Amino acid sequence: MTVSVEISNDVATIRIVGSFNYSSASEFQQVCDSVSPTVSRYRIDLAQASMVDSAALGALLNLRRRLADVDIDIDIDIENPTLQVRKILEVSRMDKKFNISAR
Amino acid sequence: MKILVVDDQAANRVLLSYLLEDDGHEVIEASNGEDGILKFQRDEPDLVLLDVMMPGVDGYEVARALKSHKTRHVPIIFLTALSDDVSLSRCIESGGDDFLTKPVNETLLAAKIKAHERIRDLNAELTTKNQELEQLHKLLRQEHDLAEYVFDTAIKGGLNHSNVRHYLSPMGGFSGDVILSETSGRGTLFVLLGDFTGHGLPAALGALPVKQAFTNLVREGANVGEIATHLNQTLFEYLPGHMFCAATIIEYNPVTLKAICWLGGLPDMFHLGTDGCIRHNIRSQHMPLGVLSAREFRNAVVNLQLEAGERLFLYSDGVTDCCDVHGEMLGEQRFELMFNGSISGDELFDSIVTRVRSFGSGRPQDDDVSMLEVMAIPGEPLSNGYELEYLPNDFSFSWCLELPQIQDNRVFERILQSWASHPFFQARKDDIYEALECICFQVLETHYLDVDADLVGADMNREQRVEIRHQSLLRATEAKLALIISFNATNMTLEITAAPVAMKDADPAALVRRRLSF
């Protein structure tokens, strides 16, 4: 699996390809750390993420919490999850903390 | 270095000593094999130069004897006039590390000693490192065993209710899934199935505070929503940002067969009919415990009415994520098809466990797997097993409540806290609270408050009525209330009386009273 980031116009787009799980969660974390604090919006593109596990949800929540800690009101959009991934996001009610948009 | 020279020829010993001492080494001489072995043990040299051909015990035997003392690495260099392959390989086989042919070349001798000194140092370093590693490993093992013991005693046990079945299969020694149950003073059964992020020791750590808080809260008479709120807060403060606990909490009443459930983040709970088929999927409504701050957290519950013989079935996602030999996941669809009515009743749970296990039997388990079933069996309220060592004695307390005390909506909670800590009353906390609230408002509404009768509809629920009362309370300009709570231990009744104070037309009819029997 790979995590890549692209920044344009203050928007950081993080793309996850493959299985978003325990081992890739730390890579995701590192990528997030590398993003400058000046971005105003995060887009997490899950179009090519084959599955997510609880560690991945934890990594997403951690990003949310860290941004909240420094008191920045930043939108985090989760985009294009596959049906299976979308179901996992729904069961854990991630929609309460993120904007989830279908493909 | 301290070097032992074993040679029967005095001339050789003298020459070697001369060369070695010149290079700054300390030399011990031995004139035969026995003497060599003796001095090796007594003087503990760092290196041995050993002649092969000696009368009595020869060099090969000496080497074997020295190498049998395996306390540390001491290089043995054979000195030999023989140079055929057989003799040289015998030197190595008997335990020698190297050999020098006689007559000894000074440069070669110094070089070999230098090389073996390096090997010896490396060896010593390796031995120390190994010892350290062994020590650390032992310590780690001890700590692990201790932690496992604490977890086992803290988490396990207390699940022997006739209508609850469970299966918990941790991936390793520690389980990140947790199953808890506890009987309340109201005679109801509380169960919790939780799944912490990840697995192993880090995941299991969160189980300790959850178990503690869960047990205490149930015994204190808390309801499902309160337990969820409290556990969420504990985990929110306790766990790092990327960890949480997906959980379902159920209060099951064996008399009414009602179940009150809080569902946060676990896969769908199944409401199973008596035929063993899924009647409803009850979907999680909340985020897992430990994610939301107290301000964002919601403790709304789902109320279910079960029929006799029906069941609630809960599981962690380790069940549906388990893979077969080909790496294919079981999946929710296939799992739900197992509840097809072919097996029902008491055999159902074990049969599901067996089928899930045989599906995943071809591969090592890569997550904790847990399942839990609560069956509706009509019966008596459950006994919570902890005997009341003493009953409360007779007592009577009185309060005089005035504005703005009454306007504070936590006034009743405070009154309860001041005297009702005994488990005897804690078990009926909700009833007592409601009685208190009800009669106090009755007095207030009759004598002081201007409650708009049109607003209070008959179809309103308790929360709505309380809200309207509080609204009118905030507009009140005067109110004074006497409240008397007394307990009679002989007939086990608690009497709550409220009356308006200092009303000009105070009369006995203004008293409002309610009795609770235990």
PDB file of N, CA, C and O in Angstrom, chain A residues 54-55 57-59 61-62 65 84 87 90-94 96-97, chain B residues 197 236 241-242 265-266 283-287 290-292 296 329 332:
ATOM      1  N   SER A  54      -9.477  -1.035  12.114  1.00  0.00           N
ATOM      2  CA  SER A  54      -9.677  -0.092  13.211  1.00  0.00           C
ATOM      3  C   SER A  54      -8.468   0.812  13.431  1.00  0.00           C
ATOM      4  O   SER A  54      -8.610   1.957  13.849  1.00  0.00           O
ATOM      5  N   ALA A  55      -7.278   0.292  13.119  1.00  0.00           N
ATOM      6  CA  ALA A  55      -6.084   1.122  13.280  1.00  0.00           C
ATOM      7  C   ALA A  55      -6.128   2.304  12.304  1.00  0.00           C
ATOM      8  O   ALA A  55      -5.688   3.408  12.624  1.00  0.00           O
ATOM      9  N   LEU A  57      -8.945   3.709  11.154  1.00  0.00           N
ATOM     10  CA  LEU A  57      -9.921   4.645  11.713  1.00  0.00           C
ATOM     11  C   LEU A  57      -9.256   5.455  12.822  1.00  0.00           C
ATOM     12  O   LEU A  57      -9.461   6.661  12.948  1.00  0.00           O
ATOM     13  N   GLY A  58      -8.423   4.763  13.615  1.00  0.00           N
ATOM     14  CA  GLY A  58      -7.705   5.433  14.691  1.00  0.00           C
ATOM     15  C   GLY A  58      -6.796   6.528  14.150  1.00  0.00           C
ATOM     16  O   GLY A  58      -6.724   7.619  14.710  1.00  0.00           O
ATOM     17  N   ALA A  59      -6.123   6.239  13.046  1.00  0.00           N
ATOM     18  CA  ALA A  59      -5.216   7.222  12.450  1.00  0.00           C
ATOM     19  C   ALA A  59      -5.989   8.441  11.956  1.00  0.00           C
ATOM     20  O   ALA A  59      -5.549   9.583  12.128  1.00  0.00           O
ATOM     21  N   LEU A  61      -8.931   9.474  13.136  1.00  0.00           N
ATOM     22  CA  LEU A  61      -9.423  10.190  14.320  1.00  0.00           C
ATOM     23  C   LEU A  61      -8.305  10.972  14.987  1.00  0.00           C
ATOM     24  O   LEU A  61      -8.511  12.057  15.524  1.00  0.00           O
ATOM     25  N   ASN A  62      -7.097  10.381  14.944  1.00  0.00           N
ATOM     26  CA  ASN A  62      -5.948  11.045  15.543  1.00  0.00           C
ATOM     27  C   ASN A  62      -5.649  12.362  14.822  1.00  0.00           C
ATOM     28  O   ASN A  62      -5.356  13.378  15.448  1.00  0.00           O
ATOM     29  N   ARG A  65      -8.229  14.801  15.919  1.00  0.00           N
ATOM     30  CA  ARG A  65      -8.029  15.256  17.286  1.00  0.00           C
ATOM     31  C   ARG A  65      -6.854  16.224  17.384  1.00  0.00           C
ATOM     32  O   ARG A  65      -6.901  17.207  18.107  1.00  0.00           O
ATOM     33  N   GLN A  84     -17.566  -1.405   0.499  1.00  0.00           N
ATOM     34  CA  GLN A  84     -17.157  -2.139   1.706  1.00  0.00           C
ATOM     35  C   GLN A  84     -16.555  -1.192   2.747  1.00  0.00           C
ATOM     36  O   GLN A  84     -16.876  -1.254   3.934  1.00  0.00           O
ATOM     37  N   LYS A  87     -19.133   1.041   4.381  1.00  0.00           N
ATOM     38  CA  LYS A  87     -19.926   0.375   5.413  1.00  0.00           C
ATOM     39  C   LYS A  87     -19.191   0.416   6.756  1.00  0.00           C
ATOM     40  O   LYS A  87     -19.791   0.663   7.798  1.00  0.00           O
ATOM     41  N   GLU A  90     -19.503   3.756   8.189  1.00  0.00           N
ATOM     42  CA  GLU A  90     -20.851   4.006   8.702  1.00  0.00           C
ATOM     43  C   GLU A  90     -21.066   3.352  10.058  1.00  0.00           C
ATOM     44  O   GLU A  90     -21.630   3.959  10.967  1.00  0.00           O
ATOM     45  N   VAL A  91     -20.620   2.097  10.170  1.00  0.00           N
ATOM     46  CA  VAL A  91     -20.830   1.373  11.426  1.00  0.00           C
ATOM     47  C   VAL A  91     -20.179   2.110  12.588  1.00  0.00           C
ATOM     48  O   VAL A  91     -20.732   2.189  13.672  1.00  0.00           O
ATOM     49  N   SER A  92     -19.009   2.684  12.349  1.00  0.00           N
ATOM     50  CA  SER A  92     -18.344   3.393  13.444  1.00  0.00           C
ATOM     51  C   SER A  92     -18.722   4.878  13.464  1.00  0.00           C
ATOM     52  O   SER A  92     -18.102   5.655  14.166  1.00  0.00           O
ATOM     53  N   ARG A  93     -19.747   5.225  12.704  1.00  0.00           N
ATOM     54  CA  ARG A  93     -20.298   6.583  12.673  1.00  0.00           C
ATOM     55  C   ARG A  93     -19.241   7.667  12.465  1.00  0.00           C
ATOM     56  O   ARG A  93     -19.224   8.692  13.138  1.00  0.00           O
ATOM     57  N   MET A  94     -18.326   7.394  11.534  1.00  0.00           N
ATOM     58  CA  MET A  94     -17.274   8.366  11.254  1.00  0.00           C
ATOM     59  C   MET A  94     -17.853   9.642  10.639  1.00  0.00           C
ATOM     60  O   MET A  94     -17.183  10.673  10.596  1.00  0.00           O
ATOM     61  N   LYS A  96     -19.836  11.498  11.874  1.00  0.00           N
ATOM     62  CA  LYS A  96     -19.982  12.538  12.898  1.00  0.00           C
ATOM     63  C   LYS A  96     -18.756  13.445  12.961  1.00  0.00           C
ATOM     64  O   LYS A  96     -18.820  14.547  13.468  1.00  0.00           O
ATOM     65  N   LYS A  97     -17.637  12.938  12.496  1.00  0.00           N
ATOM     66  CA  LYS A  97     -16.392  13.706  12.608  1.00  0.00           C
ATOM     67  C   LYS A  97     -15.829  14.125  11.255  1.00  0.00           C
ATOM     68  O   LYS A  97     -14.939  14.955  11.191  1.00  0.00           O
TER      69      LYS A  97
ATOM     70  N   THR B 197      -9.021  -0.976  19.621  1.00  0.00           N
ATOM     71  CA  THR B 197      -8.194  -0.860  18.417  1.00  0.00           C
ATOM     72  C   THR B 197      -6.960  -1.745  18.565  1.00  0.00           C
ATOM     73  O   THR B 197      -6.308  -1.716  19.598  1.00  0.00           O
ATOM     74  N   PHE B 236     -11.665   8.368  26.821  1.00  0.00           N
ATOM     75  CA  PHE B 236     -11.279   9.593  26.115  1.00  0.00           C
ATOM     76  C   PHE B 236     -10.064  10.224  26.788  1.00  0.00           C
ATOM     77  O   PHE B 236      -9.134  10.679  26.135  1.00  0.00           O
ATOM     78  N   GLY B 241      -4.909   9.317  21.042  1.00  0.00           N
ATOM     79  CA  GLY B 241      -5.887   9.696  20.025  1.00  0.00           C
ATOM     80  C   GLY B 241      -6.244   8.624  19.014  1.00  0.00           C
ATOM     81  O   GLY B 241      -7.353   8.619  18.500  1.00  0.00           O
ATOM     82  N   HIS B 242      -5.334   7.707  18.726  1.00  0.00           N
ATOM     83  CA  HIS B 242      -5.641   6.733  17.686  1.00  0.00           C
ATOM     84  C   HIS B 242      -6.255   5.452  18.244  1.00  0.00           C
ATOM     85  O   HIS B 242      -6.470   4.508  17.521  1.00  0.00           O
ATOM     86  N   GLY B 265     -20.229   1.300  17.361  1.00  0.00           N
ATOM     87  CA  GLY B 265     -19.106   0.907  16.512  1.00  0.00           C
ATOM     88  C   GLY B 265     -18.888  -0.566  16.254  1.00  0.00           C
ATOM     89  O   GLY B 265     -18.054  -0.918  15.433  1.00  0.00           O
ATOM     90  N   LEU B 266     -19.617  -1.452  16.959  1.00  0.00           N
ATOM     91  CA  LEU B 266     -19.470  -2.888  16.656  1.00  0.00           C
ATOM     92  C   LEU B 266     -20.341  -3.212  15.445  1.00  0.00           C
ATOM     93  O   LEU B 266     -21.239  -2.459  15.103  1.00  0.00           O
ATOM     94  N   ARG B 283     -28.377  -1.806  14.078  1.00  0.00           N
ATOM     95  CA  ARG B 283     -27.148  -1.151  13.637  1.00  0.00           C
ATOM     96  C   ARG B 283     -26.593  -0.222  14.714  1.00  0.00           C
ATOM     97  O   ARG B 283     -27.342   0.380  15.473  1.00  0.00           O
ATOM     98  N   SER B 284     -25.274  -0.139  14.763  1.00  0.00           N
ATOM     99  CA  SER B 284     -24.625   0.782  15.689  1.00  0.00           C
ATOM    100  C   SER B 284     -25.063   2.210  15.397  1.00  0.00           C
ATOM    101  O   SER B 284     -25.177   2.610  14.249  1.00  0.00           O
ATOM    102  N   GLN B 285     -25.309   2.983  16.462  1.00  0.00           N
ATOM    103  CA  GLN B 285     -25.781   4.361  16.252  1.00  0.00           C
ATOM    104  C   GLN B 285     -24.747   5.390  16.632  1.00  0.00           C
ATOM    105  O   GLN B 285     -24.934   6.570  16.415  1.00  0.00           O
ATOM    106  N   HIS B 286     -23.710   4.924  17.321  1.00  0.00           N
ATOM    107  CA  HIS B 286     -22.760   5.887  17.881  1.00  0.00           C
ATOM    108  C   HIS B 286     -21.339   5.578  17.433  1.00  0.00           C
ATOM    109  O   HIS B 286     -21.059   4.477  16.977  1.00  0.00           O
ATOM    110  N   MET B 287     -20.462   6.547  17.670  1.00  0.00           N
ATOM    111  CA  MET B 287     -19.040   6.290  17.463  1.00  0.00           C
ATOM    112  C   MET B 287     -18.552   5.448  18.637  1.00  0.00           C
ATOM    113  O   MET B 287     -19.173   5.432  19.690  1.00  0.00           O
ATOM    114  N   GLY B 290     -14.533   6.484  23.658  1.00  0.00           N
ATOM    115  CA  GLY B 290     -13.195   7.059  23.725  1.00  0.00           C
ATOM    116  C   GLY B 290     -12.858   7.967  22.558  1.00  0.00           C
ATOM    117  O   GLY B 290     -11.737   8.445  22.461  1.00  0.00           O
ATOM    118  N   VAL B 291     -13.813   8.192  21.651  1.00  0.00           N
ATOM    119  CA  VAL B 291     -13.539   9.054  20.497  1.00  0.00           C
ATOM    120  C   VAL B 291     -14.047  10.472  20.747  1.00  0.00           C
ATOM    121  O   VAL B 291     -13.326  11.444  20.526  1.00  0.00           O
ATOM    122  N   LEU B 292     -15.284  10.570  21.221  1.00  0.00           N
ATOM    123  CA  LEU B 292     -15.907  11.888  21.340  1.00  0.00           C
ATOM    124  C   LEU B 292     -15.684  12.494  22.724  1.00  0.00           C
ATOM    125  O   LEU B 292     -15.636  11.781  23.724  1.00  0.00           O
ATOM    126  N   GLU B 296     -19.573  16.221  22.947  1.00  0.00           N
ATOM    127  CA  GLU B 296     -20.117  15.665  21.707  1.00  0.00           C
ATOM    128  C   GLU B 296     -20.822  14.315  21.913  1.00  0.00           C
ATOM    129  O   GLU B 296     -21.575  13.879  21.062  1.00  0.00           O
ATOM    130  N   MET B 329     -12.082 -13.601   2.975  1.00  0.00           N
ATOM    131  CA  MET B 329     -12.714 -13.279   4.243  1.00  0.00           C
ATOM    132  C   MET B 329     -14.115 -13.892   4.346  1.00  0.00           C
ATOM    133  O   MET B 329     -14.815 -14.032   3.352  1.00  0.00           O
ATOM    134  N   GLU B 332     -19.706 -10.384   6.172  1.00  0.00           N
ATOM    135  CA  GLU B 332     -20.975 -10.302   6.897  1.00  0.00           C
ATOM    136  C   GLU B 332     -22.065 -11.141   6.248  1.00  0.00           C
ATOM    137  O   GLU B 332     -22.838 -11.828   6.927  1.00  0.00           O
TER     138      GLU B 332
END
